[in-house]
PDB file of C-alpha atoms in Angstrom:
ATOM      1  CA  UNK P   1     -64.130   0.984  27.861  1.00 37.00           C
ATOM      2  CA  UNK P   2     -62.900   4.550  27.568  1.00 39.00           C
ATOM      3  CA  UNK P   3     -60.004   5.729  25.460  1.00 39.00           C
ATOM      4  CA  UNK P   4     -57.918   6.407  28.573  1.00 46.00           C
ATOM      5  CA  UNK P   5     -57.923   2.694  29.326  1.00 70.00           C
ATOM      6  CA  UNK P   6     -56.464   1.719  25.973  1.00 88.00           C
ATOM      7  CA  UNK P   7     -52.739   0.916  26.081  1.00 94.00           C
ATOM      8  CA  UNK P   8     -50.390   0.986  23.093  1.00 97.00           C
ATOM      9  CA  UNK P   9     -47.017  -0.783  23.127  1.00 97.00           C
ATOM     10  CA  UNK P  10     -44.470   1.125  21.005  1.00 98.00           C
ATOM     11  CA  UNK P  11     -41.606  -1.054  19.777  1.00 97.00           C
ATOM     12  CA  UNK P  12     -38.702   0.712  18.066  1.00 96.00           C
ATOM     13  CA  UNK P  13     -34.940   0.793  18.668  1.00 94.00           C
ATOM     14  CA  UNK P  14     -34.897   4.570  18.077  1.00 94.00           C
ATOM     15  CA  UNK P  15     -35.725   6.353  21.372  1.00 96.00           C
ATOM     16  CA  UNK P  16     -36.587   9.570  19.505  1.00 96.00           C
ATOM     17  CA  UNK P  17     -39.308   7.811  17.517  1.00 96.00           C
ATOM     18  CA  UNK P  18     -40.657   6.162  20.650  1.00 96.00           C
ATOM     19  CA  UNK P  19     -40.897   9.481  22.476  1.00 97.00           C
ATOM     20  CA  UNK P  20     -42.491  11.163  19.457  1.00 96.00           C
ATOM     21  CA  UNK P  21     -45.228   8.520  19.391  1.00 97.00           C
ATOM     22  CA  UNK P  22     -45.655   8.512  23.173  1.00 97.00           C
ATOM     23  CA  UNK P  23     -46.353  12.247  23.012  1.00 97.00           C
ATOM     24  CA  UNK P  24     -48.695  12.020  20.009  1.00 96.00           C
ATOM     25  CA  UNK P  25     -50.723   9.117  21.436  1.00 96.00           C
ATOM     26  CA  UNK P  26     -50.934  10.710  24.885  1.00 95.00           C
ATOM     27  CA  UNK P  27     -52.512  13.815  23.306  1.00 94.00           C
ATOM     28  CA  UNK P  28     -55.524  11.713  22.270  1.00 93.00           C
ATOM     29  CA  UNK P  29     -55.807  10.028  25.657  1.00 92.00           C
ATOM     30  CA  UNK P  30     -54.016   6.740  24.942  1.00 94.00           C
ATOM     31  CA  UNK P  31     -51.693   5.152  27.473  1.00 95.00           C
ATOM     32  CA  UNK P  32     -48.347   3.864  26.203  1.00 96.00           C
ATOM     33  CA  UNK P  33     -45.567   1.450  27.057  1.00 97.00           C
ATOM     34  CA  UNK P  34     -42.206   1.196  25.300  1.00 97.00           C
ATOM     35  CA  UNK P  35     -39.834  -1.546  24.176  1.00 96.00           C
ATOM     36  CA  UNK P  36     -36.450  -0.953  22.505  1.00 95.00           C
ATOM     37  CA  UNK P  37     -36.177  -4.330  20.752  1.00 95.00           C
ATOM     38  CA  UNK P  38     -38.163  -7.388  19.762  1.00 94.00           C
ATOM     39  CA  UNK P  39     -37.225  -9.486  22.780  1.00 94.00           C
ATOM     40  CA  UNK P  40     -38.328  -6.742  25.166  1.00 95.00           C
ATOM     41  CA  UNK P  41     -41.576  -6.418  23.205  1.00 95.00           C
ATOM     42  CA  UNK P  42     -42.415 -10.107  23.588  1.00 94.00           C
ATOM     43  CA  UNK P  43     -41.608  -9.944  27.295  1.00 94.00           C
ATOM     44  CA  UNK P  44     -43.837  -6.890  27.723  1.00 95.00           C
ATOM     45  CA  UNK P  45     -46.769  -8.565  25.950  1.00 94.00           C
ATOM     46  CA  UNK P  46     -46.322 -11.722  28.032  1.00 91.00           C
ATOM     47  CA  UNK P  47     -46.377  -9.681  31.229  1.00 91.00           C
ATOM     48  CA  UNK P  48     -49.466  -7.644  30.333  1.00 90.00           C
ATOM     49  CA  UNK P  49     -51.049  -7.592  26.890  1.00 90.00           C
ATOM     50  CA  UNK P  50     -51.633  -4.103  25.421  1.00 93.00           C
ATOM     51  CA  UNK P  51     -54.592  -3.218  23.200  1.00 91.00           C
ATOM     52  CA  UNK P  52     -52.338  -2.685  20.163  1.00 94.00           C
ATOM     53  CA  UNK P  53     -48.654  -2.917  19.212  1.00 96.00           C
ATOM     54  CA  UNK P  54     -46.889  -0.325  17.046  1.00 97.00           C
ATOM     55  CA  UNK P  55     -44.008  -2.404  15.714  1.00 95.00           C
ATOM     56  CA  UNK P  56     -40.906  -1.359  13.781  1.00 93.00           C
ATOM     57  CA  UNK P  57     -39.845  -3.881  11.129  1.00 90.00           C
ATOM     58  CA  UNK P  58     -36.082  -3.292  11.141  1.00 88.00           C
ATOM     59  CA  UNK P  59     -34.624  -3.848  14.600  1.00 89.00           C
ATOM     60  CA  UNK P  60     -31.484  -5.601  15.884  1.00 81.00           C
ATOM     61  CA  UNK P  61     -31.600  -8.993  17.633  1.00 81.00           C
ATOM     62  CA  UNK P  62     -35.197  -9.802  16.692  1.00 90.00           C
ATOM     63  CA  UNK P  63     -36.846  -7.938  13.828  1.00 90.00           C
ATOM     64  CA  UNK P  64     -40.465  -6.875  13.664  1.00 91.00           C
ATOM     65  CA  UNK P  65     -41.489  -9.560  11.177  1.00 90.00           C
ATOM     66  CA  UNK P  66     -40.344 -12.294  13.559  1.00 92.00           C
ATOM     67  CA  UNK P  67     -42.019 -10.565  16.504  1.00 93.00           C
ATOM     68  CA  UNK P  68     -45.254 -10.399  14.488  1.00 91.00           C
ATOM     69  CA  UNK P  69     -44.928 -14.083  13.571  1.00 88.00           C
ATOM     70  CA  UNK P  70     -44.556 -15.049  17.246  1.00 91.00           C
ATOM     71  CA  UNK P  71     -47.397 -12.827  18.404  1.00 90.00           C
ATOM     72  CA  UNK P  72     -49.674 -14.253  15.719  1.00 83.00           C
ATOM     73  CA  UNK P  73     -48.867 -17.771  16.953  1.00 79.00           C
ATOM     74  CA  UNK P  74     -50.228 -16.703  20.353  1.00 80.00           C
ATOM     75  CA  UNK P  75     -53.350 -14.768  19.367  1.00 76.00           C
ATOM     76  CA  UNK P  76     -54.844 -11.857  17.458  1.00 77.00           C
ATOM     77  CA  UNK P  77     -53.345  -8.804  19.171  1.00 86.00           C
ATOM     78  CA  UNK P  78     -53.715  -5.859  16.711  1.00 89.00           C
ATOM     79  CA  UNK P  79     -50.408  -4.808  15.100  1.00 91.00           C
ATOM     80  CA  UNK P  80     -49.461  -1.635  13.198  1.00 92.00           C
ATOM     81  CA  UNK P  81     -46.112  -1.916  11.388  1.00 91.00           C
ATOM     82  CA  UNK P  82     -43.568   0.869  10.965  1.00 90.00           C
ATOM     83  CA  UNK P  83     -41.440   0.304   7.861  1.00 83.00           C
ATOM     84  CA  UNK P  84     -38.173   2.220   7.614  1.00 76.00           C
ATOM     85  CA  UNK P  85     -38.120   2.239   3.845  1.00 66.00           C
ATOM     86  CA  UNK P  86     -40.705   2.489   1.105  1.00 62.00           C
ATOM     87  CA  UNK P  87     -40.416  -1.191   0.256  1.00 66.00           C
ATOM     88  CA  UNK P  88     -43.670  -2.818  -0.797  1.00 68.00           C
ATOM     89  CA  UNK P  89     -42.236  -6.297  -0.229  1.00 69.00           C
ATOM     90  CA  UNK P  90     -41.716  -5.568   3.475  1.00 71.00           C
ATOM     91  CA  UNK P  91     -45.148  -4.048   3.830  1.00 70.00           C
ATOM     92  CA  UNK P  92     -46.995  -6.832   2.024  1.00 74.00           C
ATOM     93  CA  UNK P  93     -45.027  -9.485   3.904  1.00 76.00           C
ATOM     94  CA  UNK P  94     -46.032  -7.822   7.148  1.00 76.00           C
ATOM     95  CA  UNK P  95     -49.689  -7.850   6.147  1.00 78.00           C
ATOM     96  CA  UNK P  96     -49.449 -11.514   5.097  1.00 79.00           C
ATOM     97  CA  UNK P  97     -48.062 -12.338   8.541  1.00 81.00           C
ATOM     98  CA  UNK P  98     -51.187 -10.837  10.040  1.00 79.00           C
ATOM     99  CA  UNK P  99     -50.449  -7.173  10.697  1.00 84.00           C
ATOM    100  CA  UNK P 100     -53.510  -4.948  10.539  1.00 82.00           C
ATOM    101  CA  UNK P 101     -51.882  -1.920   8.926  1.00 83.00           C
ATOM    102  CA  UNK P 102     -48.541  -0.222   8.219  1.00 85.00           C
ATOM    103  CA  UNK P 103     -46.990   3.237   8.040  1.00 88.00           C
ATOM    104  CA  UNK P 104     -43.811   4.075   6.123  1.00 86.00           C
ATOM    105  CA  UNK P 105     -41.026   6.158   7.702  1.00 87.00           C
ATOM    106  CA  UNK P 106     -40.601   9.088   7.736  1.00 88.00           C
ATOM    107  CA  UNK P 107     -44.161   9.416   8.946  1.00 90.00           C
ATOM    108  CA  UNK P 108     -46.443  12.056  10.373  1.00 92.00           C
ATOM    109  CA  UNK P 109     -47.271  11.304  14.029  1.00 94.00           C
ATOM    110  CA  UNK P 110     -50.844  12.350  13.226  1.00 93.00           C
ATOM    111  CA  UNK P 111     -51.034   9.615  10.586  1.00 92.00           C
ATOM    112  CA  UNK P 112     -49.850   6.978  13.059  1.00 95.00           C
ATOM    113  CA  UNK P 113     -52.417   8.175  15.605  1.00 95.00           C
ATOM    114  CA  UNK P 114     -55.162   8.041  12.945  1.00 92.00           C
ATOM    115  CA  UNK P 115     -54.218   4.485  11.971  1.00 90.00           C
ATOM    116  CA  UNK P 116     -54.064   3.394  15.618  1.00 92.00           C
ATOM    117  CA  UNK P 117     -57.487   4.887  16.317  1.00 90.00           C
ATOM    118  CA  UNK P 118     -58.962   3.230  13.197  1.00 84.00           C
ATOM    119  CA  UNK P 119     -57.736  -0.197  14.315  1.00 85.00           C
ATOM    120  CA  UNK P 120     -59.015   0.375  17.856  1.00 85.00           C
ATOM    121  CA  UNK P 121     -62.417   1.385  16.478  1.00 80.00           C
ATOM    122  CA  UNK P 122     -62.595  -1.847  14.498  1.00 72.00           C
ATOM    123  CA  UNK P 123     -61.545  -3.811  17.564  1.00 66.00           C
ATOM    124  CA  UNK P 124     -64.306  -2.142  19.552  1.00 62.00           C
ATOM    125  CA  UNK P 125     -66.882  -2.635  16.804  1.00 49.00           C
ATOM    126  CA  UNK P 126     -67.927  -5.933  18.369  1.00 42.00           C
ATOM    127  CA  UNK P 127     -69.549  -3.983  21.220  1.00 41.00           C
ATOM    128  CA  UNK P 128     -71.241  -1.562  18.842  1.00 39.00           C
ATOM    129  CA  UNK P 129     -72.658  -4.449  16.812  1.00 37.00           C
ATOM    130  CA  UNK P 130     -74.341  -6.101  19.801  1.00 33.00           C
ATOM    131  CA  UNK P 131     -78.016  -6.653  19.085  1.00 35.00           C
ATOM    132  CA  UNK P 132     -77.781  -5.066  15.622  1.00 44.00           C
ATOM    133  CA  UNK P 133     -76.471  -7.595  13.124  1.00 47.00           C
ATOM    134  CA  UNK P 134     -76.731 -10.817  15.087  1.00 74.00           C
ATOM    135  CA  UNK P 135     -75.047 -13.892  13.658  1.00 85.00           C
ATOM    136  CA  UNK P 136     -74.510 -13.757   9.883  1.00 87.00           C
ATOM    137  CA  UNK P 137     -74.926 -17.220   8.346  1.00 88.00           C
ATOM    138  CA  UNK P 138     -74.060 -17.905   4.706  1.00 88.00           C
ATOM    139  CA  UNK P 139     -73.854 -21.596   3.839  1.00 89.00           C
ATOM    140  CA  UNK P 140     -71.269 -23.155   6.150  1.00 92.00           C
ATOM    141  CA  UNK P 141     -69.948 -19.743   7.201  1.00 92.00           C
ATOM    142  CA  UNK P 142     -71.146 -18.156  10.446  1.00 90.00           C
ATOM    143  CA  UNK P 143     -69.926 -14.761  11.668  1.00 90.00           C
ATOM    144  CA  UNK P 144     -70.843 -13.451  15.101  1.00 88.00           C
ATOM    145  CA  UNK P 145     -70.007  -9.724  15.294  1.00 82.00           C
ATOM    146  CA  UNK P 146     -70.873  -9.618  18.988  1.00 77.00           C
ATOM    147  CA  UNK P 147     -68.429 -12.406  19.871  1.00 81.00           C
ATOM    148  CA  UNK P 148     -66.010 -11.372  17.087  1.00 84.00           C
ATOM    149  CA  UNK P 149     -65.879 -15.008  15.986  1.00 89.00           C
ATOM    150  CA  UNK P 150     -65.845 -16.800  12.640  1.00 93.00           C
ATOM    151  CA  UNK P 151     -66.840 -20.432  12.130  1.00 92.00           C
ATOM    152  CA  UNK P 152     -66.882 -22.796   9.186  1.00 94.00           C
ATOM    153  CA  UNK P 153     -69.121 -25.837   9.566  1.00 91.00           C
ATOM    154  CA  UNK P 154     -68.873 -25.337  13.324  1.00 89.00           C
ATOM    155  CA  UNK P 155     -65.068 -25.053  13.428  1.00 91.00           C
ATOM    156  CA  UNK P 156     -63.837 -21.721  14.790  1.00 92.00           C
ATOM    157  CA  UNK P 157     -61.054 -19.908  12.935  1.00 94.00           C
ATOM    158  CA  UNK P 158     -58.701 -17.262  14.290  1.00 91.00           C
ATOM    159  CA  UNK P 159     -58.885 -14.076  12.208  1.00 91.00           C
ATOM    160  CA  UNK P 160     -57.198 -10.712  12.565  1.00 88.00           C
ATOM    161  CA  UNK P 161     -59.339  -7.618  13.075  1.00 85.00           C
ATOM    162  CA  UNK P 162     -58.847  -6.611   9.435  1.00 87.00           C
ATOM    163  CA  UNK P 163     -59.601 -10.099   8.076  1.00 90.00           C
ATOM    164  CA  UNK P 164     -62.802 -10.312  10.117  1.00 91.00           C
ATOM    165  CA  UNK P 165     -63.916  -6.857   8.960  1.00 90.00           C
ATOM    166  CA  UNK P 166     -63.344  -7.701   5.284  1.00 92.00           C
ATOM    167  CA  UNK P 167     -65.236 -10.982   5.600  1.00 94.00           C
ATOM    168  CA  UNK P 168     -68.109  -9.346   7.498  1.00 91.00           C
ATOM    169  CA  UNK P 169     -68.334  -6.658   4.791  1.00 90.00           C
ATOM    170  CA  UNK P 170     -68.685  -9.311   2.067  1.00 92.00           C
ATOM    171  CA  UNK P 171     -71.020 -11.554   4.066  1.00 89.00           C
ATOM    172  CA  UNK P 172     -73.400  -8.733   5.068  1.00 85.00           C
ATOM    173  CA  UNK P 173     -74.268  -8.184   1.375  1.00 83.00           C
ATOM    174  CA  UNK P 174     -73.448 -11.524  -0.275  1.00 83.00           C
ATOM    175  CA  UNK P 175     -74.692 -10.678  -3.775  1.00 79.00           C
ATOM    176  CA  UNK P 176     -72.704  -7.449  -4.051  1.00 83.00           C
ATOM    177  CA  UNK P 177     -69.300  -7.277  -5.720  1.00 88.00           C
ATOM    178  CA  UNK P 178     -67.039  -4.967  -3.705  1.00 89.00           C
ATOM    179  CA  UNK P 179     -64.224  -3.116  -5.437  1.00 90.00           C
ATOM    180  CA  UNK P 180     -60.933  -2.933  -3.558  1.00 89.00           C
ATOM    181  CA  UNK P 181     -61.542   0.785  -3.031  1.00 85.00           C
ATOM    182  CA  UNK P 182     -64.935   0.053  -1.480  1.00 86.00           C
ATOM    183  CA  UNK P 183     -63.357  -2.458   0.900  1.00 88.00           C
ATOM    184  CA  UNK P 184     -60.663   0.055   1.829  1.00 85.00           C
ATOM    185  CA  UNK P 185     -63.350   2.641   2.609  1.00 79.00           C
ATOM    186  CA  UNK P 186     -65.091   0.154   4.915  1.00 78.00           C
ATOM    187  CA  UNK P 187     -61.823  -0.571   6.715  1.00 77.00           C
ATOM    188  CA  UNK P 188     -60.327   2.882   7.140  1.00 66.00           C
ATOM    189  CA  UNK P 189     -62.781   5.475   5.928  1.00 55.00           C
ATOM    190  CA  UNK P 190     -62.230   7.328   2.615  1.00 50.00           C
ATOM    191  CA  UNK P 191     -58.865   8.868   1.870  1.00 48.00           C
ATOM    192  CA  UNK P 192     -56.474   6.436   3.550  1.00 53.00           C
ATOM    193  CA  UNK P 193     -53.410   5.473   1.538  1.00 56.00           C
ATOM    194  CA  UNK P 194     -53.922   1.701   1.498  1.00 64.00           C
ATOM    195  CA  UNK P 195     -53.063  -0.144  -1.687  1.00 72.00           C
ATOM    196  CA  UNK P 196     -55.048  -2.715  -3.627  1.00 79.00           C
ATOM    197  CA  UNK P 197     -52.153  -5.064  -2.994  1.00 82.00           C
ATOM    198  CA  UNK P 198     -52.806  -4.893   0.751  1.00 85.00           C
ATOM    199  CA  UNK P 199     -56.447  -5.937   0.280  1.00 89.00           C
ATOM    200  CA  UNK P 200     -55.324  -8.796  -1.972  1.00 91.00           C
ATOM    201  CA  UNK P 201     -52.948  -9.983   0.768  1.00 91.00           C
ATOM    202  CA  UNK P 202     -55.725 -10.042   3.379  1.00 92.00           C
ATOM    203  CA  UNK P 203     -58.049 -11.915   1.003  1.00 95.00           C
ATOM    204  CA  UNK P 204     -55.270 -14.418   0.308  1.00 94.00           C
ATOM    205  CA  UNK P 205     -54.877 -14.945   4.069  1.00 93.00           C
ATOM    206  CA  UNK P 206     -58.616 -15.516   4.470  1.00 95.00           C
ATOM    207  CA  UNK P 207     -58.732 -18.021   1.635  1.00 95.00           C
ATOM    208  CA  UNK P 208     -55.769 -19.950   3.045  1.00 94.00           C
ATOM    209  CA  UNK P 209     -57.266 -20.127   6.545  1.00 94.00           C
ATOM    210  CA  UNK P 210     -60.683 -21.325   5.361  1.00 96.00           C
ATOM    211  CA  UNK P 211     -59.224 -23.697   2.772  1.00 94.00           C
ATOM    212  CA  UNK P 212     -57.590 -25.494   5.690  1.00 92.00           C
ATOM    213  CA  UNK P 213     -61.059 -26.514   6.948  1.00 93.00           C
ATOM    214  CA  UNK P 214     -62.619 -27.145   3.537  1.00 92.00           C
ATOM    215  CA  UNK P 215     -63.820 -23.629   2.731  1.00 93.00           C
ATOM    216  CA  UNK P 216     -62.382 -23.366  -0.770  1.00 93.00           C
ATOM    217  CA  UNK P 217     -65.371 -21.363  -2.044  1.00 93.00           C
ATOM    218  CA  UNK P 218     -65.253 -18.602   0.582  1.00 95.00           C
ATOM    219  CA  UNK P 219     -64.529 -15.577  -1.638  1.00 96.00           C
ATOM    220  CA  UNK P 220     -64.971 -15.099  -5.388  1.00 94.00           C
ATOM    221  CA  UNK P 221     -62.750 -12.850  -7.498  1.00 93.00           C
ATOM    222  CA  UNK P 222     -64.582 -10.919 -10.195  1.00 89.00           C
ATOM    223  CA  UNK P 223     -61.968  -9.986 -12.774  1.00 85.00           C
ATOM    224  CA  UNK P 224     -61.530  -6.257 -13.186  1.00 83.00           C
ATOM    225  CA  UNK P 225     -64.049  -5.473 -10.433  1.00 87.00           C
ATOM    226  CA  UNK P 226     -63.172  -6.906  -7.028  1.00 91.00           C
ATOM    227  CA  UNK P 227     -64.469  -9.509  -4.595  1.00 94.00           C
ATOM    228  CA  UNK P 228     -67.741 -10.944  -3.375  1.00 92.00           C
ATOM    229  CA  UNK P 229     -68.700 -13.717  -0.999  1.00 92.00           C
ATOM    230  CA  UNK P 230     -68.584 -17.178  -2.534  1.00 91.00           C
ATOM    231  CA  UNK P 231     -71.173 -19.957  -2.229  1.00 90.00           C
ATOM    232  CA  UNK P 232     -69.711 -21.031   1.153  1.00 91.00           C
ATOM    233  CA  UNK P 233     -70.971 -24.548   0.463  1.00 88.00           C
ATOM    234  CA  UNK P 234     -67.646 -26.290   0.979  1.00 82.00           C
ATOM    235  CA  UNK P 235     -66.757 -26.680  -2.680  1.00 59.00           C
ATOM    236  CA  UNK P 236     -63.835 -28.806  -3.768  1.00 53.00           C
ATOM    237  CA  UNK P 237     -60.440 -27.188  -4.188  1.00 54.00           C
ATOM    238  CA  UNK P 238     -60.002 -25.770  -7.700  1.00 46.00           C
TER     239      UNK P 238
END
């Protein structure tokens, strides 16, 4: 699928910001649609799902966090949050709800475009991985990069693009301890301003999802270093 076929839904109650992003995304060959509030965004997705949603957090009627919550209840559509203030609580909460990334206002349109393209690359990585990695099996965990699916003891779990990428990174080299910086580099490429706290939020999401099906030993924390894949044997809850 070429870049021209990718469609981005821009959701913001400020028409100036929407037009700024429409222009910036069009310059790199991405199609766009617009929504001025959360209700319009949900209606637009229901009518025809885009490839990614750029979603403002603070909007009237239905804020971005609630829109994200509802979209996550329906599936794993990639989401990039726009936060109107430099408030880590908002950003971390957004990530915990399942957003793939965030940008703080005021932002550079080039930064938003770079983040959008990074998420789209990860989404398209399933095609690139075809015939290369095959299914990664570690204990009761099975990851299929080609199908973009994760299973625990045969039960399929719904993961975001970022969650899947983190888990695949750990599972591909199960004996290695990855620092948070190393995980960030795998996700975005070096130099992106993503915090350790964001990685911790994604790992917390992964642990919660797998714990629900008995996978309490999915990921180990190595104090002062980072994370590595756990035994994936279905250990009892600590």
